[in-house]
XYZ file of C-alpha atoms in Angstrom:
626
model
C 117.452 103.431 109.531
C 118.109 100.436 108.566
C 115.536 98.207 106.368
C 113.915 95.552 108.845
C 114.729 92.511 106.451
C 118.196 93.343 106.636
C 118.636 93.510 109.793
C 116.569 89.579 110.170
C 119.137 88.840 107.699
C 122.061 89.558 109.833
C 124.155 87.351 111.847
C 124.826 87.141 115.393
C 127.350 85.612 117.295
C 127.568 84.689 121.053
C 131.161 84.835 123.040
C 131.522 81.344 121.970
C 131.559 81.993 118.179
C 128.023 80.244 117.690
C 125.554 81.438 115.310
C 122.292 82.829 117.428
C 118.968 84.684 116.939
C 118.921 87.756 117.491
C 114.788 88.492 115.904
C 112.787 88.766 118.709
C 109.937 91.569 119.401
C 111.291 93.016 122.290
C 115.070 93.373 119.770
C 112.502 94.488 116.595
C 110.766 97.548 118.676
C 114.105 98.483 120.605
C 116.228 99.087 117.522
C 113.998 100.959 115.021
C 112.648 102.390 117.880
C 108.677 102.503 117.966
C 106.199 103.559 120.214
C 102.848 102.630 119.391
C 102.161 99.186 120.430
C 99.163 98.085 117.552
C 102.321 99.688 114.815
C 104.703 97.975 116.799
C 102.844 94.706 116.251
C 102.248 95.151 112.540
C 105.332 95.879 111.015
C 106.716 93.240 112.987
C 104.074 90.342 111.975
C 104.864 91.638 108.538
C 108.852 91.326 108.946
C 107.545 87.575 109.958
C 105.364 87.546 106.505
C 107.488 88.541 104.944
C 109.282 85.521 101.879
C 112.570 86.727 102.276
C 112.836 84.714 105.307
C 113.527 80.941 105.733
C 109.872 78.776 105.658
C 111.316 77.273 109.283
C 112.989 79.972 110.559
C 109.290 81.737 109.667
C 107.689 79.214 111.597
C 110.052 79.054 114.891
C 109.917 82.811 114.775
C 105.794 83.163 114.591
C 105.793 80.229 117.546
C 107.886 82.083 119.919
C 105.826 85.741 119.093
C 102.580 84.383 119.980
C 103.466 83.064 123.520
C 105.113 86.172 124.099
C 101.982 87.567 123.433
C 100.132 86.073 125.903
C 102.503 85.806 128.504
C 104.936 88.660 128.447
C 103.821 91.368 126.020
C 101.946 93.480 128.387
C 104.663 93.579 130.802
C 107.123 94.301 129.015
C 105.142 96.959 126.769
C 104.781 98.685 130.186
C 108.591 98.834 130.737
C 109.567 100.223 127.124
C 106.943 103.295 127.810
C 108.426 103.700 130.762
C 111.843 103.647 129.588
C 111.322 105.923 127.076
C 109.355 108.880 128.876
C 112.280 108.230 131.476
C 115.013 109.220 128.993
C 112.484 112.018 127.506
C 112.250 112.830 130.822
C 116.077 113.384 131.798
C 116.752 114.699 128.212
C 114.323 117.429 129.546
C 115.929 118.073 133.059
C 119.390 118.199 131.187
C 118.042 120.556 129.239
C 116.604 122.237 132.038
C 119.724 122.618 134.071
C 121.778 123.669 131.237
C 119.010 126.747 130.876
C 119.421 127.403 134.420
C 123.628 127.054 134.784
C 123.399 130.053 131.963
C 121.093 132.475 134.067
C 122.745 131.635 137.036
C 125.992 132.625 135.517
C 124.572 135.785 133.452
C 123.105 136.815 136.855
C 126.337 136.537 139.051
C 128.455 138.373 136.366
C 126.033 140.857 136.202
C 126.222 141.328 139.988
C 129.968 141.103 139.787
C 130.099 144.142 137.257
C 127.668 145.735 139.113
C 130.314 145.109 142.311
C 133.413 147.045 140.470
C 131.672 149.855 139.235
C 130.026 150.685 142.866
C 134.019 150.420 144.502
C 135.645 152.488 141.817
C 133.187 155.061 140.373
C 130.710 155.957 142.758
C 130.705 157.649 146.673
C 130.774 155.520 150.291
C 127.414 154.227 149.655
C 124.350 155.619 152.380
C 122.283 153.450 154.436
C 119.508 153.822 152.070
C 121.282 152.459 148.819
C 122.339 149.233 150.503
C 119.387 148.186 151.193
C 118.097 148.853 147.684
C 121.609 146.342 146.684
C 120.504 144.288 149.360
C 117.113 143.942 147.332
C 118.610 143.664 144.150
C 120.410 140.926 144.741
C 117.516 139.058 146.378
C 115.578 139.710 143.571
C 117.725 138.076 141.246
C 118.771 134.999 143.263
C 115.424 134.545 143.771
C 114.840 133.773 139.905
C 116.723 130.499 139.828
C 114.523 128.590 142.344
C 111.414 129.570 140.086
C 113.507 128.191 136.867
C 114.463 125.194 138.828
C 111.177 124.780 139.747
C 109.192 125.019 136.424
C 111.825 122.317 134.527
C 111.159 120.175 138.061
C 106.945 120.761 137.313
C 107.206 119.343 133.048
C 109.187 116.285 134.641
C 106.037 115.799 136.798
C 103.912 116.258 133.880
C 106.036 114.150 131.856
C 106.245 111.205 134.512
C 102.637 111.388 135.528
C 100.680 110.886 132.439
C 99.668 115.429 131.862
C 99.664 116.551 128.648
C 102.409 117.029 126.976
C 103.770 119.087 124.235
C 103.272 118.628 121.116
C 107.095 118.510 119.836
C 107.885 115.277 122.184
C 108.150 112.035 119.822
C 105.930 110.151 122.095
C 102.747 112.586 120.846
C 100.252 110.590 119.540
C 101.772 107.149 120.070
C 102.865 107.050 116.128
C 106.594 107.682 114.960
C 106.472 109.162 111.817
C 109.574 109.468 111.298
C 109.185 105.719 110.892
C 109.576 105.639 107.895
C 106.761 102.174 107.020
C 104.200 104.220 108.554
C 101.566 104.525 104.989
C 103.512 101.438 103.124
C 101.151 99.925 100.647
C 103.193 97.000 99.124
C 101.005 94.652 99.595
C 103.421 91.928 97.796
C 106.323 92.680 100.384
C 105.961 95.885 102.459
C 109.816 95.809 103.183
C 111.284 95.071 99.703
C 113.442 97.991 98.598
C 112.425 100.410 101.402
C 115.690 102.348 102.797
C 115.449 105.147 104.378
C 118.403 107.291 105.675
C 117.466 110.631 105.655
C 117.044 112.667 108.840
C 112.537 113.291 108.753
C 111.588 116.670 108.126
C 109.075 117.262 110.781
C 107.606 119.870 109.142
C 103.551 119.795 110.419
C 101.414 120.919 107.467
C 98.457 122.801 108.803
C 95.257 123.210 106.406
C 93.995 126.836 105.718
C 91.113 128.543 107.558
C 87.728 128.250 105.416
C 85.496 126.219 103.668
C 87.743 124.877 101.305
C 90.634 123.364 104.122
C 91.933 119.796 102.768
C 93.915 117.727 105.204
C 96.426 117.423 102.261
C 96.862 120.611 101.750
C 100.254 120.593 102.584
C 101.213 117.771 100.132
C 99.152 119.700 97.451
C 100.614 123.434 98.182
C 103.963 121.456 98.170
C 103.318 119.587 94.722
C 102.513 123.170 92.701
C 104.938 125.243 94.394
C 107.744 122.523 93.048
C 105.577 122.729 89.658
C 106.458 127.029 89.823
C 110.285 126.677 90.515
C 109.962 127.667 94.018
C 111.650 126.278 96.963
C 109.275 123.789 98.967
C 109.466 121.635 101.972
C 107.282 118.171 102.245
C 105.632 118.629 105.521
C 106.103 115.016 106.875
C 103.581 115.461 109.661
C 100.012 115.321 109.333
C 98.393 118.180 110.335
C 96.751 117.770 113.570
C 92.616 117.073 114.114
C 92.319 115.639 111.047
C 90.784 111.224 111.469
C 92.995 107.968 111.411
C 92.036 107.220 107.872
C 93.258 110.844 106.719
C 96.409 110.215 108.740
C 97.207 106.989 106.603
C 95.970 108.210 103.244
C 98.395 111.121 104.163
C 101.446 109.011 105.176
C 100.629 107.038 102.176
C 100.526 109.782 99.823
C 104.273 111.093 101.426
C 105.710 107.729 101.127
C 104.608 108.580 96.610
C 105.663 112.100 96.450
C 109.634 110.584 98.309
C 109.794 108.772 95.775
C 112.355 109.828 92.588
C 111.305 110.856 89.252
C 108.570 114.007 87.899
C 106.081 115.359 89.892
C 103.487 114.609 87.058
C 104.172 110.846 87.050
C 102.847 110.168 90.643
C 99.365 108.919 89.410
C 98.937 107.190 92.842
C 99.726 110.466 95.185
C 97.843 112.621 92.746
C 94.771 109.887 93.401
C 95.208 109.436 97.256
C 95.191 113.636 97.394
C 92.167 113.492 95.928
C 90.779 112.067 98.378
C 90.059 108.868 96.449
C 90.771 104.866 98.164
C 90.638 103.261 94.873
C 91.641 100.167 95.633
C 91.413 98.851 91.634
C 95.318 99.965 91.992
C 97.599 98.332 94.325
C 98.418 102.040 96.239
C 95.365 102.060 97.136
C 94.901 98.098 99.374
C 96.269 98.889 102.665
C 94.017 101.456 103.797
C 92.191 100.385 106.665
C 88.906 100.899 104.817
C 90.038 99.318 101.798
C 88.328 95.877 102.426
C 84.647 97.586 102.976
C 85.619 99.390 99.727
C 86.236 96.538 97.712
C 82.877 94.520 99.049
C 80.694 97.409 98.651
C 82.128 98.051 95.047
C 80.710 94.745 93.657
C 77.619 94.758 91.422
C 74.320 93.236 92.011
C 74.011 90.295 89.880
C 71.014 89.228 88.317
C 68.758 87.043 90.208
C 68.995 83.340 88.899
C 66.098 82.646 90.356
C 64.704 85.874 88.388
C 61.893 85.654 85.624
C 64.444 87.997 83.586
C 67.565 85.343 84.519
C 65.875 82.246 83.224
C 64.432 83.844 80.025
C 68.011 85.753 79.149
C 69.812 82.891 79.950
C 66.783 80.174 77.586
C 67.335 83.047 74.739
C 71.075 82.446 74.470
C 70.692 79.010 73.819
C 68.368 79.129 71.455
C 71.156 81.463 69.833
C 73.535 79.385 70.987
C 71.959 76.110 68.765
C 70.639 77.967 65.878
C 74.795 78.895 65.357
C 75.950 75.017 65.978
C 72.560 73.130 65.715
C 74.483 69.895 66.761
C 76.603 71.168 69.746
C 74.714 68.912 71.698
C 76.213 65.852 70.132
C 79.194 67.177 68.695
C 80.884 70.740 70.578
C 83.531 70.308 67.595
C 80.467 70.731 64.987
C 81.390 73.926 62.301
C 79.188 77.503 63.311
C 75.890 77.920 60.652
C 76.111 81.919 60.761
C 73.815 81.754 58.060
C 71.604 80.325 60.588
C 72.084 82.616 63.612
C 71.374 86.211 61.512
C 68.344 84.693 60.592
C 67.013 83.257 64.426
C 68.260 86.777 65.159
C 66.143 89.010 62.814
C 63.715 86.175 63.363
C 63.136 87.067 67.722
C 63.919 90.377 66.967
C 60.426 90.936 65.342
C 58.455 89.188 67.371
C 60.049 90.228 71.143
C 58.740 93.156 72.490
C 60.282 96.065 72.705
C 61.689 97.096 76.393
C 62.348 93.738 77.453
C 66.204 92.229 78.525
C 66.083 89.719 75.482
C 65.118 92.777 72.974
C 68.911 94.217 74.591
C 70.042 91.249 74.343
C 69.065 90.566 70.500
C 70.055 93.498 69.488
C 73.653 93.533 70.998
C 74.333 90.434 68.781
C 72.450 91.709 65.589
C 75.593 94.754 66.119
C 77.863 91.942 66.855
C 76.914 90.112 63.767
C 77.172 93.257 61.549
C 80.213 93.702 62.506
C 81.739 90.736 61.938
C 80.246 90.573 59.153
C 81.710 93.538 58.062
C 85.350 93.137 59.586
C 84.797 96.503 61.523
C 85.135 94.551 64.548
C 88.589 94.272 64.899
C 90.675 95.372 67.603
C 91.578 99.024 67.125
C 95.242 100.122 66.952
C 94.726 103.173 67.526
C 93.536 106.013 69.560
C 90.615 107.445 68.347
C 90.131 111.226 67.441
C 87.457 114.375 68.820
C 87.730 113.139 72.272
C 85.374 115.179 74.752
C 85.652 117.751 76.740
C 84.763 116.304 81.399
C 83.379 119.928 81.862
C 83.261 118.373 85.732
C 87.119 117.887 85.264
C 87.536 121.586 84.209
C 85.673 123.120 86.926
C 87.990 120.872 89.929
C 91.047 121.934 88.182
C 90.381 125.565 88.175
C 89.021 125.218 92.321
C 92.324 123.613 92.954
C 94.353 126.304 91.217
C 92.003 129.202 92.484
C 93.331 127.453 96.040
C 96.970 126.503 95.049
C 97.869 128.858 92.217
C 97.677 128.084 88.372
C 100.719 126.515 86.689
C 99.766 126.316 83.357
C 98.710 129.657 80.399
C 94.947 127.751 80.682
C 92.855 125.877 82.501
C 90.454 123.488 81.005
C 88.684 119.917 81.298
C 89.993 116.490 81.139
C 89.916 115.053 77.010
C 88.009 111.566 77.063
C 86.640 108.784 74.798
C 82.990 108.340 76.448
C 80.815 110.855 78.216
C 77.409 109.375 79.760
C 74.759 111.944 79.765
C 71.550 113.195 80.481
C 68.920 115.001 78.977
C 68.449 118.071 81.862
C 66.147 120.892 80.980
C 66.361 119.746 77.198
C 69.643 119.978 77.091
C 72.667 116.543 76.693
C 75.215 118.687 78.702
C 74.972 116.637 82.027
C 77.291 114.590 83.138
C 77.013 111.504 85.389
C 80.348 109.418 83.985
C 83.104 108.641 81.609
C 84.353 106.198 80.346
C 88.110 105.301 79.157
C 89.163 103.165 75.995
C 92.459 101.918 74.993
C 93.625 100.585 71.759
C 95.654 96.658 71.844
C 98.877 97.950 71.566
C 98.860 99.834 74.758
C 100.889 98.444 77.850
C 99.438 97.293 81.255
C 101.300 100.782 82.803
C 99.502 102.811 80.048
C 96.252 101.209 81.022
C 96.834 101.435 84.731
C 97.468 104.939 84.281
C 94.823 105.462 82.514
C 92.114 104.435 85.544
C 94.369 106.817 87.438
C 92.916 109.514 85.275
C 89.457 108.255 84.863
C 89.277 108.132 88.304
C 89.685 110.879 89.246
C 87.642 112.900 86.590
C 84.662 110.681 87.565
C 85.407 112.088 91.171
C 85.294 115.181 90.332
C 81.683 114.328 88.257
C 80.148 112.970 91.361
C 81.312 115.797 93.792
C 79.578 117.861 91.390
C 76.349 116.382 91.418
C 77.133 115.307 95.278
C 77.079 119.647 96.284
C 73.577 119.322 93.955
C 71.678 117.103 96.686
C 72.915 113.211 95.070
C 73.479 111.069 97.611
C 76.414 109.158 96.737
C 76.963 106.925 99.019
C 73.874 105.605 97.969
C 73.434 106.583 94.701
C 76.719 105.950 92.176
C 78.004 105.456 88.780
C 79.585 101.651 88.116
C 82.173 103.059 85.402
C 83.571 100.487 82.301
C 87.250 100.534 81.842
C 87.998 99.311 78.292
C 91.193 97.700 76.654
C 90.631 97.070 72.282
C 87.399 94.330 72.700
C 87.894 93.725 76.775
C 86.045 95.175 79.609
C 86.264 96.173 83.226
C 83.899 97.530 85.878
C 84.567 100.028 88.828
C 82.405 101.396 91.103
C 82.954 104.879 92.803
C 80.781 106.080 95.731
C 81.547 107.579 99.116
C 82.324 105.949 102.304
C 83.041 108.493 105.448
C 84.712 111.755 104.045
C 86.628 109.210 101.199
C 85.186 108.078 97.835
C 86.467 104.374 97.602
C 86.821 102.787 93.978
C 86.474 98.945 93.859
C 86.248 96.380 91.220
C 82.920 95.745 90.277
C 82.935 92.242 88.844
C 86.134 89.229 89.319
C 86.789 88.981 86.294
C 86.782 91.224 82.815
C 84.468 90.621 79.844
C 85.115 90.272 76.180
C 83.746 90.624 73.032
C 83.826 88.780 70.037
C 85.545 89.634 66.606
C 84.860 86.960 64.673
C 83.216 84.564 63.828
C 84.767 82.034 66.146
C 84.360 83.383 69.153
C 80.044 83.747 69.184
C 80.003 80.354 70.906
C 82.533 81.219 73.625
C 80.048 84.963 74.216
C 77.172 83.046 74.252
C 78.013 80.586 76.451
C 79.683 82.732 78.882
C 77.967 85.221 81.732
C 79.219 88.630 79.296
C 75.341 89.417 78.436
C 74.224 88.967 81.888
C 77.216 91.031 83.238
C 76.223 93.313 80.781
C 72.271 93.482 81.200
C 73.341 93.991 85.311
C 75.174 96.964 84.172
C 73.134 98.685 82.475
C 70.426 98.338 84.881
C 73.037 99.743 87.286
C 73.741 102.805 85.624
C 69.778 103.368 84.397
C 68.706 103.549 88.038
C 71.521 105.720 88.446
C 70.814 107.841 86.095
C 67.231 108.487 87.618
C 68.394 109.202 90.510
C 70.743 112.205 89.389
C 66.983 113.480 87.416
C 65.058 113.176 89.949
C 67.606 115.315 92.280
C 68.226 117.602 89.602
C 64.937 118.545 89.211
C 64.285 119.508 92.526
C 67.679 121.146 92.586
C 67.610 124.145 89.296
C 69.236 127.475 89.263
C 67.026 129.927 90.525
C 66.757 133.507 90.583
C 67.635 133.387 94.524
C 71.294 131.276 93.894
C 72.592 128.532 92.491
C 72.220 124.416 93.791
C 75.337 124.062 94.542
C 75.482 126.275 97.535
C 79.035 127.429 96.824
C 78.855 130.990 96.225
C 78.432 132.596 99.107
C 80.234 132.181 102.926
C 76.559 131.671 104.394
C 75.654 128.165 105.982
C 73.153 126.154 103.642
C 70.351 125.830 106.489
C 67.736 125.792 103.857
C 65.338 126.715 106.307
C 61.732 127.426 104.452
C 58.054 128.508 105.333
C 55.057 125.708 106.313
C 53.874 127.031 102.639
C 56.984 126.402 101.139
C 57.571 122.630 102.918
C 53.749 122.118 101.933
C 53.635 123.572 98.932
C 49.793 125.265 99.774
C 51.299 128.953 99.452
C 49.581 131.356 97.212
C 51.827 133.623 96.394
C 53.661 132.792 92.923
C 56.947 134.084 93.949
C 57.532 131.484 96.223
C 57.493 129.016 93.481
C 60.782 130.503 91.692
C 62.813 130.023 95.103
C 64.886 127.125 95.297
C 63.638 124.234 95.802
C 64.198 122.116 99.702
C 64.294 118.577 98.435
C 66.772 117.580 98.487
C 68.991 119.737 100.133
C 72.299 121.236 98.109
C 75.623 120.123 100.134
C 79.182 121.689 100.526
C 82.126 119.549 98.816
C 83.956 118.252 102.217
C 86.831 117.437 100.160
C 87.158 120.275 97.260
C 90.073 119.355 95.167
C 91.257 117.518 92.674
C 94.625 116.974 92.057
C 95.245 116.599 88.341
C 99.456 117.200 88.012
C 100.731 120.491 88.158
C 103.245 121.092 85.561
C 105.720 124.424 84.646
C 105.516 124.150 80.792
C 102.548 125.869 79.105
C 100.677 123.501 76.897
C 101.119 124.083 73.598
C 104.802 124.033 74.675
C 104.298 121.064 76.074
C 102.169 119.405 73.460
C 105.606 119.527 71.389
C 108.611 118.195 73.658
C 106.965 115.824 75.661
C 104.019 113.360 75.152
C 102.334 111.894 78.248
C 100.487 108.977 77.814
C 97.163 110.689 80.094
C 97.700 113.944 77.992
C 96.663 117.551 79.172
C 99.129 116.971 82.363
C 96.622 114.422 84.300
């Protein structure tokens, strides 16, 4: 199939040799055989918006298309659909005619052989045998009209809109073989997309059971390929999945079709983990992407609140201490010693557990690091990273379903693990943060974020299975690069997890005295306070949930060890807390009830190599097949 932009840039001439405009909505639909009206309009609009078309031509085509939509579109589309139905009907009739012709020929041949047999080898027929032969011939000839009638019924079903066979290309109203389905490149959806291969119409049917996934076929394909086995890429999404999952399926399919090793296809791994990651370009073209980006923004401090005004006054006081003449000369030199004295004085007089005290602690730490030369850009990665347990559990769950591809299964290594104290142990993770050095490339940082979002998804799904409503309680996650930080939010939207930037801009910490003025004048401190307050509230929500869903003698909190439905039915005594029976106090608390995971697989790159061997022969930026 040709590229639409290539087709649009072709030169078409009439009989007199004059160049004529060949691009129109009708010619576009017929050229690429599009069968869904909304899909066709969107793709044609994308073509008109392409930067590769001249501006004057774009304007002319856009005006013509707008007039076409208001006057001729309904009639054209009805005619186009009817033509397609008639074409398919003719194909079905042709096929049925060939089948009938072949069966009739076979019946005639059999009758001829039977007649020859009776003429040369059999005695003279009696009246009874003649009657029997006549009945057999009649029976054979009656089969032909039945076959023809069957073909005619199928044709009528096609014409009058009766339920069609799933193999019919018009069923579902979306041409899955169209290579533009699921495009996610926002810059120009037509650039570099040429697919001349005949699509493989293999349907990915998820398995039965509570661990089914709309992307089961694609995940299974990845694992089979990683094991060196023959596998067919299923290009048709399974029936019955949501429209959003269909979008994600086609986008993941597009990523898997790209050349290159499987472990480098991080965008596909994120999508197959049922995550819409709008931080990356590949997650910004889904129908839900705008809602995800909007719902991810961090709620800042109210500019009219006492906390905000108090913090701003404090930052002003510290700025004047650092630059006493700043109101008269913004280029005045800093007085570093004066700032230190001011901070120490205020620390001794400011009440603890206040926003101002937290700000003073941060500034005091910055002063110490700057003075000692510690707070300079790190140039190498830190060693001794922690292991994230929920990521290991998620990987084990996936490999239990699709087969192990490595000698061992362990959790992912992380830079900073945010934990809360539960049952007197600091083992419960609520988020992880990742940091890269100043030497890291943009590509490495993008890959790191795609690793981070899957690990945090594993943590969040684990908390959801224990009763947390992750559409209302969710973390804001920090991603660092040297002394700069960005933030993104991860939460549930419908049947997917969505990740989006929490702030429009990142923040930066000072590494020397000359950078302190800009730091105190910026909104960095306010952003950090908002981030801290959100994470504190999230931690409290998690603690409240886990306090009521601890592991008990009659089962576990996640409800995943049995196949029974989690009805959480209880007696009146349990619900009211008034029962006198001591044994009822050991039963799992009913508020909040545990939940079964709606999307159980967090996908990491499957590898055919043993991890130890891989670390010797290959170094991946993500480490451990992420």
